[in-house]
PDB file of C-alpha atoms in Angstrom:
ATOM      1  CA  MET A   1      -3.819 -54.130   1.148  1.00  0.00           C
ATOM      2  CA  ASP A   2      -6.723 -53.942  -0.950  1.00  0.00           C
ATOM      3  CA  ASN A   3      -7.622 -51.570  -3.383  1.00  0.00           C
ATOM      4  CA  SER A   4      -9.846 -49.393  -1.410  1.00  0.00           C
ATOM      5  CA  MET A   5      -7.472 -49.025   1.338  1.00  0.00           C
ATOM      6  CA  LEU A   6      -4.918 -47.802  -1.589  1.00  0.00           C
ATOM      7  CA  ILE A   7      -7.215 -45.177  -2.986  1.00  0.00           C
ATOM      8  CA  ALA A   8      -7.992 -43.861   0.658  1.00  0.00           C
ATOM      9  CA  ALA A   9      -4.270 -43.527   1.247  1.00  0.00           C
ATOM     10  CA  VAL A  10      -3.659 -41.544  -1.884  1.00  0.00           C
ATOM     11  CA  VAL A  11      -6.733 -39.334  -1.461  1.00  0.00           C
ATOM     12  CA  LEU A  12      -5.219 -39.047   1.992  1.00  0.00           C
ATOM     13  CA  LEU A  13      -1.627 -38.232   0.852  1.00  0.00           C
ATOM     14  CA  ALA A  14      -3.313 -35.585  -1.902  1.00  0.00           C
ATOM     15  CA  LEU A  15      -5.063 -33.879   0.772  1.00  0.00           C
ATOM     16  CA  VAL A  16      -2.180 -33.425   2.817  1.00  0.00           C
ATOM     17  CA  ALA A  17      -0.055 -32.308   0.072  1.00  0.00           C
ATOM     18  CA  ALA A  18      -2.756 -29.914  -0.993  1.00  0.00           C
ATOM     19  CA  GLY A  19      -3.014 -28.575   2.925  1.00  0.00           C
ATOM     20  CA  ALA A  20       0.927 -28.301   3.028  1.00  0.00           C
ATOM     21  CA  TRP A  21       0.988 -26.253  -0.402  1.00  0.00           C
ATOM     22  CA  LEU A  22      -2.130 -24.105   0.679  1.00  0.00           C
ATOM     23  CA  TRP A  23      -0.334 -23.411   4.268  1.00  0.00           C
ATOM     24  CA  THR A  24       3.188 -22.583   2.364  1.00  0.00           C
ATOM     25  CA  ARG A  25       1.056 -19.951  -0.171  1.00  0.00           C
ATOM     26  CA  ARG A  26      -0.588 -18.046   3.169  1.00  0.00           C
ATOM     27  CA  GLN A  27       2.573 -17.920   4.500  1.00  0.00           C
ATOM     28  CA  GLN A  28       4.543 -16.396   1.557  1.00  0.00           C
ATOM     29  CA  SER A  29       1.647 -14.193   1.135  1.00  0.00           C
ATOM     30  CA  LYS A  30       1.662 -12.882   4.896  1.00  0.00           C
ATOM     31  CA  ARG A  31       5.628 -12.397   4.552  1.00  0.00           C
ATOM     32  CA  LEU A  32       4.939 -10.396   1.404  1.00  0.00           C
ATOM     33  CA  GLU A  33       2.126  -8.390   2.855  1.00  0.00           C
ATOM     34  CA  GLN A  34       4.142  -7.725   5.995  1.00  0.00           C
ATOM     35  CA  ARG A  35       7.582  -6.823   4.133  1.00  0.00           C
ATOM     36  CA  PHE A  36       5.623  -4.389   1.558  1.00  0.00           C
ATOM     37  CA  GLY A  37       2.936  -2.947   3.480  1.00  0.00           C
ATOM     38  CA  PRO A  38       0.563  -0.807   1.419  1.00  0.00           C
ATOM     39  CA  GLU A  39       2.797  -1.652  -1.788  1.00  0.00           C
ATOM     40  CA  TYR A  40       1.357  -5.214  -1.521  1.00  0.00           C
ATOM     41  CA  GLU A  41      -2.542  -3.879  -1.698  1.00  0.00           C
ATOM     42  CA  ARG A  42      -1.365  -1.262  -4.645  1.00  0.00           C
ATOM     43  CA  ALA A  43       0.235  -4.366  -6.448  1.00  0.00           C
ATOM     44  CA  VAL A  44      -2.579  -6.467  -5.928  1.00  0.00           C
ATOM     45  CA  HIS A  45      -4.986  -3.535  -7.396  1.00  0.00           C
ATOM     46  CA  ARG A  46      -3.000  -3.109  -9.928  1.00  0.00           C
ATOM     47  CA  HIS A  47      -2.772  -6.326 -11.171  1.00  0.00           C
ATOM     48  CA  GLY A  48      -6.304  -7.469 -10.308  1.00  0.00           C
ATOM     49  CA  ASP A  49      -4.735 -10.855  -9.234  1.00  0.00           C
ATOM     50  CA  VAL A  50      -2.850 -11.751  -5.976  1.00  0.00           C
ATOM     51  CA  ALA A  51      -0.759 -14.451  -7.615  1.00  0.00           C
ATOM     52  CA  LYS A  52       0.316 -11.889 -10.347  1.00  0.00           C
ATOM     53  CA  ALA A  53       1.057  -9.113  -7.815  1.00  0.00           C
ATOM     54  CA  GLU A  54       3.119 -11.550  -5.546  1.00  0.00           C
ATOM     55  CA  ALA A  55       5.019 -12.874  -8.331  1.00  0.00           C
ATOM     56  CA  GLU A  56       5.721  -9.140  -9.489  1.00  0.00           C
ATOM     57  CA  LEU A  57       6.852  -8.381  -5.807  1.00  0.00           C
ATOM     58  CA  ARG A  58       9.010 -11.367  -5.572  1.00  0.00           C
ATOM     59  CA  SER A  59      10.723 -10.302  -8.638  1.00  0.00           C
ATOM     60  CA  ARG A  60      11.544  -7.141  -7.256  1.00  0.00           C
ATOM     61  CA  GLU A  61      12.924  -8.696  -4.460  1.00  0.00           C
ATOM     62  CA  LYS A  62      15.327 -10.767  -6.625  1.00  0.00           C
ATOM     63  CA  ARG A  63      15.936  -7.806  -8.475  1.00  0.00           C
ATOM     64  CA  VAL A  64      17.266  -5.571  -5.618  1.00  0.00           C
ATOM     65  CA  GLU A  65      18.892  -8.444  -3.972  1.00  0.00           C
ATOM     66  CA  LYS A  66      21.310  -8.314  -6.948  1.00  0.00           C
ATOM     67  CA  LEU A  67      21.715  -4.538  -6.639  1.00  0.00           C
ATOM     68  CA  HIS A  68      24.763  -3.261  -4.251  1.00  0.00           C
ATOM     69  CA  ILE A  69      22.556  -0.631  -2.196  1.00  0.00           C
ATOM     70  CA  VAL A  70      25.002   0.575   0.527  1.00  0.00           C
ATOM     71  CA  PRO A  71      24.744   2.779   3.658  1.00  0.00           C
ATOM     72  CA  LEU A  72      26.300   6.160   3.220  1.00  0.00           C
ATOM     73  CA  ALA A  73      29.492   7.333   4.532  1.00  0.00           C
ATOM     74  CA  ALA A  74      29.106   9.834   7.539  1.00  0.00           C
ATOM     75  CA  ALA A  75      30.796  12.465   5.313  1.00  0.00           C
ATOM     76  CA  ASP A  76      28.295  11.850   2.430  1.00  0.00           C
ATOM     77  CA  ALA A  77      25.279  12.043   4.700  1.00  0.00           C
ATOM     78  CA  ALA A  78      26.455  15.428   6.214  1.00  0.00           C
ATOM     79  CA  HIS A  79      26.726  16.533   2.435  1.00  0.00           C
ATOM     80  CA  PHE A  80      23.317  15.562   1.673  1.00  0.00           C
ATOM     81  CA  SER A  81      21.868  16.962   4.890  1.00  0.00           C
ATOM     82  CA  GLU A  82      23.106  20.339   4.162  1.00  0.00           C
ATOM     83  CA  ALA A  83      22.205  20.190   0.607  1.00  0.00           C
ATOM     84  CA  TRP A  84      18.622  19.466   1.805  1.00  0.00           C
ATOM     85  CA  ARG A  85      18.899  22.116   4.436  1.00  0.00           C
ATOM     86  CA  ALA A  86      19.945  24.719   1.766  1.00  0.00           C
ATOM     87  CA  LEU A  87      17.286  23.451  -0.631  1.00  0.00           C
ATOM     88  CA  GLN A  88      14.534  24.245   2.138  1.00  0.00           C
ATOM     89  CA  ALA A  89      15.619  27.901   2.517  1.00  0.00           C
ATOM     90  CA  ARG A  90      14.960  28.389  -0.850  1.00  0.00           C
ATOM     91  CA  PHE A  91      11.831  27.375  -0.930  1.00  0.00           C
ATOM     92  CA  ILE A  92      10.299  30.664  -0.005  1.00  0.00           C
ATOM     93  CA  ASP A  93      11.761  32.324  -2.820  1.00  0.00           C
ATOM     94  CA  ASN A  94      11.745  29.812  -5.368  1.00  0.00           C
ATOM     95  CA  PRO A  95       8.936  26.617  -4.815  1.00  0.00           C
ATOM     96  CA  LYS A  96       8.822  25.561  -8.463  1.00  0.00           C
ATOM     97  CA  GLY A  97      12.713  25.476  -8.574  1.00  0.00           C
ATOM     98  CA  THR A  98      12.979  23.732  -5.125  1.00  0.00           C
ATOM     99  CA  LEU A  99      10.479  20.973  -6.226  1.00  0.00           C
ATOM    100  CA  ALA A 100      12.999  20.233  -9.192  1.00  0.00           C
ATOM    101  CA  ASP A 101      15.814  20.221  -6.837  1.00  0.00           C
ATOM    102  CA  ALA A 102      14.236  18.050  -4.244  1.00  0.00           C
ATOM    103  CA  ASP A 103      13.546  15.376  -7.189  1.00  0.00           C
ATOM    104  CA  GLN A 104      17.296  15.819  -8.508  1.00  0.00           C
ATOM    105  CA  LEU A 105      18.636  15.616  -4.721  1.00  0.00           C
ATOM    106  CA  VAL A 106      16.398  12.524  -4.114  1.00  0.00           C
ATOM    107  CA  ARG A 107      17.663  11.103  -7.472  1.00  0.00           C
ATOM    108  CA  GLU A 108      21.577  11.655  -6.496  1.00  0.00           C
ATOM    109  CA  LEU A 109      20.881  10.138  -2.886  1.00  0.00           C
ATOM    110  CA  MET A 110      19.386   6.824  -4.459  1.00  0.00           C
ATOM    111  CA  LEU A 111      22.409   6.891  -7.040  1.00  0.00           C
ATOM    112  CA  ARG A 112      24.790   7.227  -4.316  1.00  0.00           C
ATOM    113  CA  ARG A 113      23.315   4.329  -2.153  1.00  0.00           C
ATOM    114  CA  GLY A 114      23.254   2.166  -5.290  1.00  0.00           C
ATOM    115  CA  TYR A 115      19.698   2.679  -6.892  1.00  0.00           C
ATOM    116  CA  PRO A 116      19.768   2.051 -10.560  1.00  0.00           C
ATOM    117  CA  MET A 117      18.438   5.156 -12.128  1.00  0.00           C
ATOM    118  CA  GLY A 118      15.829   3.704 -14.810  1.00  0.00           C
ATOM    119  CA  ASP A 119      12.315   5.369 -14.953  1.00  0.00           C
ATOM    120  CA  PHE A 120      10.110   6.380 -12.273  1.00  0.00           C
ATOM    121  CA  GLU A 121       8.183   3.127 -11.816  1.00  0.00           C
ATOM    122  CA  HIS A 122      11.539   0.974 -11.438  1.00  0.00           C
ATOM    123  CA  ARG A 123      13.101   3.673  -9.127  1.00  0.00           C
ATOM    124  CA  ALA A 124       9.934   2.950  -6.929  1.00  0.00           C
ATOM    125  CA  ALA A 125       9.553  -0.378  -7.346  1.00  0.00           C
ATOM    126  CA  ASP A 126      13.327  -0.952  -6.209  1.00  0.00           C
ATOM    127  CA  ILE A 127      12.634   1.724  -3.363  1.00  0.00           C
ATOM    128  CA  SER A 128       9.579  -0.377  -2.045  1.00  0.00           C
ATOM    129  CA  VAL A 129      11.743  -3.628  -1.289  1.00  0.00           C
ATOM    130  CA  HIS A 130      13.818  -1.698   1.256  1.00  0.00           C
ATOM    131  CA  HIS A 131      11.538   1.175   2.370  1.00  0.00           C
ATOM    132  CA  PRO A 132       7.935   0.399   1.737  1.00  0.00           C
ATOM    133  CA  ALA A 133       6.780   2.646   4.023  1.00  0.00           C
ATOM    134  CA  VAL A 134       8.138   5.614   2.017  1.00  0.00           C
ATOM    135  CA  VAL A 135       7.779   4.749  -1.228  1.00  0.00           C
ATOM    136  CA  GLU A 136       3.980   6.264  -1.201  1.00  0.00           C
ATOM    137  CA  HIS A 137       5.602   9.504  -0.185  1.00  0.00           C
ATOM    138  CA  TYR A 138       7.731   9.144  -3.306  1.00  0.00           C
ATOM    139  CA  ARG A 139       4.978   8.476  -5.366  1.00  0.00           C
ATOM    140  CA  ALA A 140       3.016  11.440  -4.152  1.00  0.00           C
ATOM    141  CA  ALA A 141       5.827  13.996  -4.483  1.00  0.00           C
ATOM    142  CA  GLN A 142       6.153  12.777  -8.346  1.00  0.00           C
ATOM    143  CA  ALA A 143       2.204  13.351  -8.582  1.00  0.00           C
ATOM    144  CA  ILE A 144       2.439  16.778  -7.575  1.00  0.00           C
ATOM    145  CA  ALA A 145       5.759  17.179  -9.536  1.00  0.00           C
ATOM    146  CA  LEU A 146       3.927  16.133 -12.999  1.00  0.00           C
ATOM    147  CA  ARG A 147       1.020  18.472 -12.083  1.00  0.00           C
ATOM    148  CA  ASP A 148       3.289  21.102 -11.651  1.00  0.00           C
ATOM    149  CA  ARG A 149       4.831  20.732 -14.895  1.00  0.00           C
ATOM    150  CA  ARG A 150       1.093  21.138 -16.163  1.00  0.00           C
ATOM    151  CA  GLY A 151       0.693  24.274 -14.515  1.00  0.00           C
ATOM    152  CA  GLU A 152      -1.789  22.489 -11.998  1.00  0.00           C
ATOM    153  CA  ALA A 153      -0.228  22.868  -8.821  1.00  0.00           C
ATOM    154  CA  ASP A 154      -0.221  25.580  -6.468  1.00  0.00           C
ATOM    155  CA  THR A 155       2.426  26.535  -3.547  1.00  0.00           C
ATOM    156  CA  GLU A 156       0.648  24.500  -1.116  1.00  0.00           C
ATOM    157  CA  ASP A 157       0.975  21.802  -3.059  1.00  0.00           C
ATOM    158  CA  LEU A 158       4.535  22.108  -3.772  1.00  0.00           C
ATOM    159  CA  ARG A 159       4.880  22.529  -0.112  1.00  0.00           C
ATOM    160  CA  ARG A 160       3.317  19.050   0.387  1.00  0.00           C
ATOM    161  CA  ALA A 161       5.711  17.793  -2.508  1.00  0.00           C
ATOM    162  CA  ILE A 162       8.576  18.697  -0.573  1.00  0.00           C
ATOM    163  CA  VAL A 163       7.221  17.075   2.606  1.00  0.00           C
ATOM    164  CA  HIS A 164       6.768  13.842   0.874  1.00  0.00           C
ATOM    165  CA  TYR A 165      10.625  14.187  -1.118  1.00  0.00           C
ATOM    166  CA  ARG A 166      11.814  14.965   2.828  1.00  0.00           C
ATOM    167  CA  ALA A 167      10.247  11.648   4.112  1.00  0.00           C
ATOM    168  CA  LEU A 168      11.820   9.676   1.456  1.00  0.00           C
ATOM    169  CA  PHE A 169      14.850  11.612   1.795  1.00  0.00           C
ATOM    170  CA  ASP A 170      15.013  10.918   5.443  1.00  0.00           C
ATOM    171  CA  GLU A 171      14.496   7.140   5.273  1.00  0.00           C
ATOM    172  CA  LEU A 172      17.408   6.985   2.377  1.00  0.00           C
ATOM    173  CA  LEU A 173      19.864   8.879   4.729  1.00  0.00           C
ATOM    174  CA  GLU A 174      21.159   5.690   6.076  1.00  0.00           C
ATOM    175  CA  VAL A 175      24.872   6.025   7.465  1.00  0.00           C
ATOM    176  CA  GLY A 176      26.877   2.998   7.626  1.00  0.00           C
ATOM    177  CA  GLU A 177      28.610   2.175  10.943  1.00  0.00           C
ATOM    178  CA  PRO A 178      31.886   3.540  11.406  1.00  0.00           C
ATOM    179  CA  PRO A 179      34.717   0.887  11.511  1.00  0.00           C
ATOM    180  CA  ARG A 180      35.144  -0.929  14.825  1.00  0.00           C
ATOM    181  CA  ARG A 181      38.764   0.444  16.476  1.00  0.00           C
ATOM    182  CA  ASP A 182      39.919  -3.333  16.050  1.00  0.00           C
ATOM    183  CA  ASP A 183      39.076  -3.047  12.119  1.00  0.00           C
ATOM    184  CA  GLN A 184      40.941   0.266  12.052  1.00  0.00           C
ATOM    185  CA  ARG A 185      44.027  -0.900  13.660  1.00  0.00           C
ATOM    186  CA  ALA A 186      43.892  -4.026  11.556  1.00  0.00           C
ATOM    187  CA  ALA A 187      43.792  -1.959   8.372  1.00  0.00           C
ATOM    188  CA  GLN A 188      46.215   0.402   9.363  1.00  0.00           C
ATOM    189  CA  THR A 189      48.742  -2.832  10.330  1.00  0.00           C
ATOM    190  CA  MET A 190      48.020  -4.053   6.977  1.00  0.00           C
ATOM    191  CA  GLU A 191      48.779  -0.948   5.198  1.00  0.00           C
ATOM    192  CA  VAL A 192      52.096  -0.705   7.066  1.00  0.00           C
ATOM    193  CA  HIS A 193      53.208  -4.099   6.236  1.00  0.00           C
ATOM    194  CA  HIS A 194      52.620  -3.383   2.564  1.00  0.00           C
TER     195      HIS A 194
END
C-alpha cells in the first residue's frame, strides 16, 4: 500500500469516527431534550452553552439515580390527599397562611417519596428528572411565594400559586402497586414459618 492510499484510509477513518461521534452527541442531546422538556431549554439558557447544560442534566440524572425515590403507600396517599383538601378549604379564610401550608405539604410529600430537602434549586433539579412537566409549576409557585414574603402578591397571585403547587402535588402523589395476591400469600407463609 503506498503512502497516498494510507493517508486516504486514515482520513476516511477519521471522518467516520467524527461522524459517529457527532451522531452519538445528537442522540444524547435528543434524549435529554425529550426527557427534560422545557427544563432542557432552561438549562441551556442559564448556562449559555449546550454542552454545559447537558452535562448538568446528566449530573442530575446520576444524582437522582442514587436516591431511593419510592411511590406512596395507599394509606399515605389518602392522608396527603385529605390534607390537601383541608388546605384548599382554608384558602378563602387565610390565603397567605394556606400558601405557606401548601409549600410545607409539598415538601413533606417530597420527603416521604425520598427526595432530599436541600435548597429550592436542588429540590427543583431533583424533581425535574422524573417530573419535568411540572417542575415549572414548582418554580412559579416559589416565585409567587417569594413575592408574597415581600408583600408584593395579591390574593389572585396566591390562588395561582396554590394551583401551581396542586399540579406538582398531583404529579408527586404516585401510589405504589399493592402486592399481588401471590406475593401476599408468600409473605404470609414466610411469616408463619419464622
